[in-house]
Coordinates of N, CA and C in Angstrom, one line a residue:
P13 N -36.1 -4.8 -11.8 CA -35.1 -4.1 -11.0 C -35.3 -2.5 -11.0
L14 N -35.1 -1.9 -9.6 CA -34.9 -0.5 -9.7 C -33.9 0.2 -10.1
P15 N -34.0 1.5 -10.6 CA -32.8 2.3 -11.1 C -32.0 2.7 -10.0
L16 N -30.7 2.8 -10.2 CA -29.8 3.6 -9.4 C -29.2 4.9 -10.1
F17 N -28.9 5.8 -9.2 CA -28.5 7.0 -9.7 C -27.0 7.2 -9.1
V18 N -26.2 7.3 -9.8 CA -24.7 7.4 -9.5 C -24.2 8.8 -9.8
F19 N -23.7 9.3 -8.6 CA -23.1 10.6 -8.7 C -21.5 10.7 -8.3
F20 N -20.7 11.3 -9.1 CA -19.4 11.1 -8.6 C -18.5 12.3 -8.9
L21 N -17.4 12.5 -8.3 CA -16.4 13.5 -8.5 C -15.1 13.0 -8.5
A22 N -14.3 13.3 -9.7 CA -13.0 12.8 -9.6 C -12.1 14.0 -9.5
A23 N -11.1 13.8 -8.6 CA -10.0 14.8 -8.2 C -8.8 14.1 -8.7
L24 N -8.1 14.9 -9.5 CA -6.8 14.4 -10.0 C -5.6 15.3 -9.5
S25 N -4.6 14.6 -9.1 CA -3.2 15.4 -8.8 C -2.0 14.7 -9.4
L26 N -0.9 15.1 -9.0 CA 0.5 14.5 -9.4 C 0.6 13.1 -8.6
L27 N -0.1 13.2 -7.5 CA 0.2 11.9 -6.7 C -0.9 10.9 -7.1
G28 N -1.9 11.1 -8.0 CA -2.9 10.2 -8.4 C -4.3 10.8 -8.3
A29 N -5.3 10.0 -8.3 CA -6.7 10.3 -8.4 C -7.5 9.9 -7.1
D30 N -8.6 10.5 -6.8 CA -9.4 10.1 -6.0 C -10.9 10.1 -6.7
L31 N -11.7 9.1 -6.5 CA -12.9 9.2 -6.9 C -13.8 8.9 -5.9
S32 N -14.9 9.9 -5.7 CA -15.8 9.7 -4.7 C -17.3 10.1 -5.1
G33 N -18.2 9.8 -4.3 CA -19.6 10.2 -4.7 C -20.7 9.4 -3.8
V34 N -21.9 9.6 -4.4 CA -22.8 8.7 -3.6 C -24.0 8.0 -4.5
I35 N -24.5 7.0 -3.9 CA -25.2 6.2 -4.7 C -26.7 6.4 -4.2
R36 N -27.7 6.6 -5.0 CA -29.1 7.0 -4.6 C -30.1 6.3 -5.4
D37 N -31.3 6.3 -4.9 CA -32.4 5.8 -5.7 C -33.5 6.9 -5.6
A38 N -34.8 6.6 -6.0 CA -35.7 7.6 -6.0 C -36.0 7.9 -4.5
Q39 N -35.9 7.1 -3.5 CA -36.0 7.2 -2.2 C -35.0 7.8 -1.4
G40 N -33.9 7.9 -2.0 CA -32.6 8.4 -1.2 C -31.4 7.4 -1.2
A41 N -30.6 7.6 -0.2 CA -29.3 6.9 -0.3 C -29.5 5.4 -0.3
V42 N -28.4 4.6 -1.1 CA -28.5 3.2 -1.2 C -27.3 2.8 -0.5
P43 N -27.3 2.2 0.6 CA -26.2 1.6 1.3 C -25.7 0.3 0.7
N44 N -24.6 -0.2 0.9 CA -24.1 -1.4 0.5 C -24.2 -1.8 -0.9
A45 N -24.0 -0.9 -1.7 CA -24.0 -1.2 -3.3 C -22.4 -1.4 -3.4
M46 N -22.2 -2.5 -4.2 CA -20.8 -2.8 -4.6 C -20.4 -2.0 -5.7
L47 N -19.3 -1.3 -5.5 CA -18.6 -0.6 -6.5 C -17.4 -1.2 -7.1
T48 N -17.1 -1.0 -8.3 CA -15.9 -1.7 -8.9 C -15.3 -0.7 -9.7
V49 N -14.1 -0.3 -9.6 CA -13.4 0.6 -10.5 C -12.2 -0.1 -11.2
T50 N -12.2 0.0 -12.7 CA -11.2 -0.8 -13.4 C -10.6 0.4 -14.3
A51 N -9.4 0.0 -14.6 CA -8.5 0.9 -15.6 C -7.7 0.0 -16.3
P52 N -7.4 0.2 -17.5 CA -6.3 -0.6 -18.4 C -5.1 -0.9 -17.7
G53 N -4.8 -2.1 -17.5 CA -3.4 -2.5 -17.1 C -3.5 -2.5 -15.5
Q54 N -4.6 -2.2 -14.8 CA -4.7 -2.2 -13.2 C -5.6 -3.2 -12.8
N55 N -5.3 -3.8 -11.5 CA -6.5 -4.9 -10.9 C -7.6 -3.9 -10.6
P56 N -8.8 -4.6 -10.5 CA -9.9 -4.0 -10.2 C -10.0 -3.7 -8.7
R57 N -10.3 -2.6 -8.3 CA -10.5 -2.2 -6.8 C -12.3 -2.3 -6.6
Q58 N -12.6 -2.6 -5.4 CA -13.8 -2.8 -4.9 C -14.0 -2.2 -3.5
L59 N -15.4 -1.6 -3.3 CA -15.8 -1.3 -2.0 C -17.2 -1.2 -1.8
L60 N -17.8 -1.1 -0.8 CA -19.1 -0.9 -0.6 C -19.5 0.5 -0.2
S61 N -20.9 1.1 -0.6 CA -21.1 2.3 -0.1 C -21.5 2.1 1.2
D62 N -21.3 3.3 1.8 CA -21.6 3.4 3.4 C -23.1 3.6 3.6
A63 N -23.5 3.7 4.8 CA -24.9 3.8 5.2 C -25.6 5.0 4.7
S64 N -24.8 6.1 4.3 CA -25.3 7.1 3.5 C -25.3 7.1 2.2
G65 N -24.6 6.0 1.7 CA -24.7 5.8 0.1 C -23.2 6.3 -0.4
Q66 N -22.4 6.8 0.5 CA -21.2 7.3 0.0 C -20.1 6.4 -0.2
Y67 N -19.2 6.8 -1.2 CA -17.9 5.8 -1.5 C -16.8 6.8 -1.8
R68 N -15.7 6.1 -1.6 CA -14.4 6.9 -1.9 C -13.2 6.0 -2.3
F69 N -12.8 6.1 -3.5 CA -11.5 5.3 -3.9 C -10.6 6.4 -3.8
T70 N -9.4 6.2 -3.1 CA -8.2 7.0 -3.0 C -7.0 6.5 -3.6
G71 N -6.1 7.4 -4.0 CA -4.9 6.7 -4.5 C -4.9 5.9 -5.7
L72 N -5.9 6.3 -6.6 CA -5.9 5.8 -8.1 C -4.8 6.5 -8.9
P73 N -4.2 5.5 -9.7 CA -3.3 6.3 -10.8 C -4.1 7.1 -11.8
A74 N -3.6 8.2 -12.1 CA -4.4 9.2 -12.9 C -4.6 8.4 -14.3
G75 N -5.8 8.5 -14.9 CA -6.3 7.9 -16.3 C -7.7 7.8 -16.4
S76 N -8.1 7.0 -17.3 CA -9.6 6.7 -17.5 C -9.9 5.6 -16.7
Y77 N -11.2 5.5 -16.3 CA -11.7 4.3 -15.4 C -13.1 3.8 -15.9
Q78 N -13.4 2.7 -15.6 CA -14.8 2.2 -15.7 C -15.3 1.9 -14.4
L79 N -16.5 2.6 -14.1 CA -17.0 2.4 -12.6 C -18.3 1.6 -12.8
S80 N -18.5 0.4 -12.2 CA -19.6 -0.5 -12.2 C -20.3 -0.4 -10.8
V81 N -21.6 -0.4 -10.6 CA -22.3 -0.3 -9.5 C -23.4 -1.5 -9.5
T82 N -23.5 -2.4 -8.6 CA -24.4 -3.4 -8.4 C -25.0 -3.6 -7.1
R83 N -26.2 -3.9 -7.1 CA -26.8 -4.2 -5.6 C -28.0 -5.0 -6.1
A84 N -28.4 -6.1 -5.3 CA -29.5 -6.9 -5.3 C -30.7 -6.0 -5.4
G85 N -31.6 -6.3 -6.4 CA -33.0 -5.7 -6.6 C -32.7 -4.5 -7.4
Y86 N -31.5 -4.0 -7.8 CA -31.4 -3.0 -8.7 C -30.7 -3.2 -10.1
E87 N -31.0 -2.4 -11.0 CA -30.3 -2.5 -12.3 C -28.7 -2.2 -12.1
A88 N -27.9 -2.9 -12.8 CA -26.4 -2.6 -12.6 C -26.3 -1.3 -13.6
V89 N -25.2 -0.6 -13.0 CA -24.9 0.6 -13.7 C -23.4 0.7 -14.1
Q90 N -23.0 1.2 -15.1 CA -21.6 1.4 -15.6 C -21.5 2.9 -16.1
R91 N -20.2 3.4 -15.8 CA -20.0 4.8 -16.1 C -18.6 4.8 -16.5
S92 N -18.2 5.5 -17.6 CA -16.8 5.7 -18.0 C -16.4 7.1 -17.5
I93 N -15.2 7.1 -16.9 CA -14.8 8.4 -16.1 C -13.3 8.6 -16.6
S94 N -12.9 9.8 -17.2 CA -11.7 10.2 -17.6 C -11.6 11.7 -17.3

């Protein structure tokens, strides 16, 4: 499997958190990667990266998260975010 590079930016406020970034490999953007964000006591949320490899989770409660990224033909990636 090919390696994925996961870039993210977390923005926190009193109203909650946004988590956004881009999924890339050595050749560039990786579209249609499945991203799953989980937090203790919360239901997991999922979405696909867009054609530019970008993703954005909005309205997350403030806290720590586990971000998982998968796509056929690539190594799965997990990152802890707090």
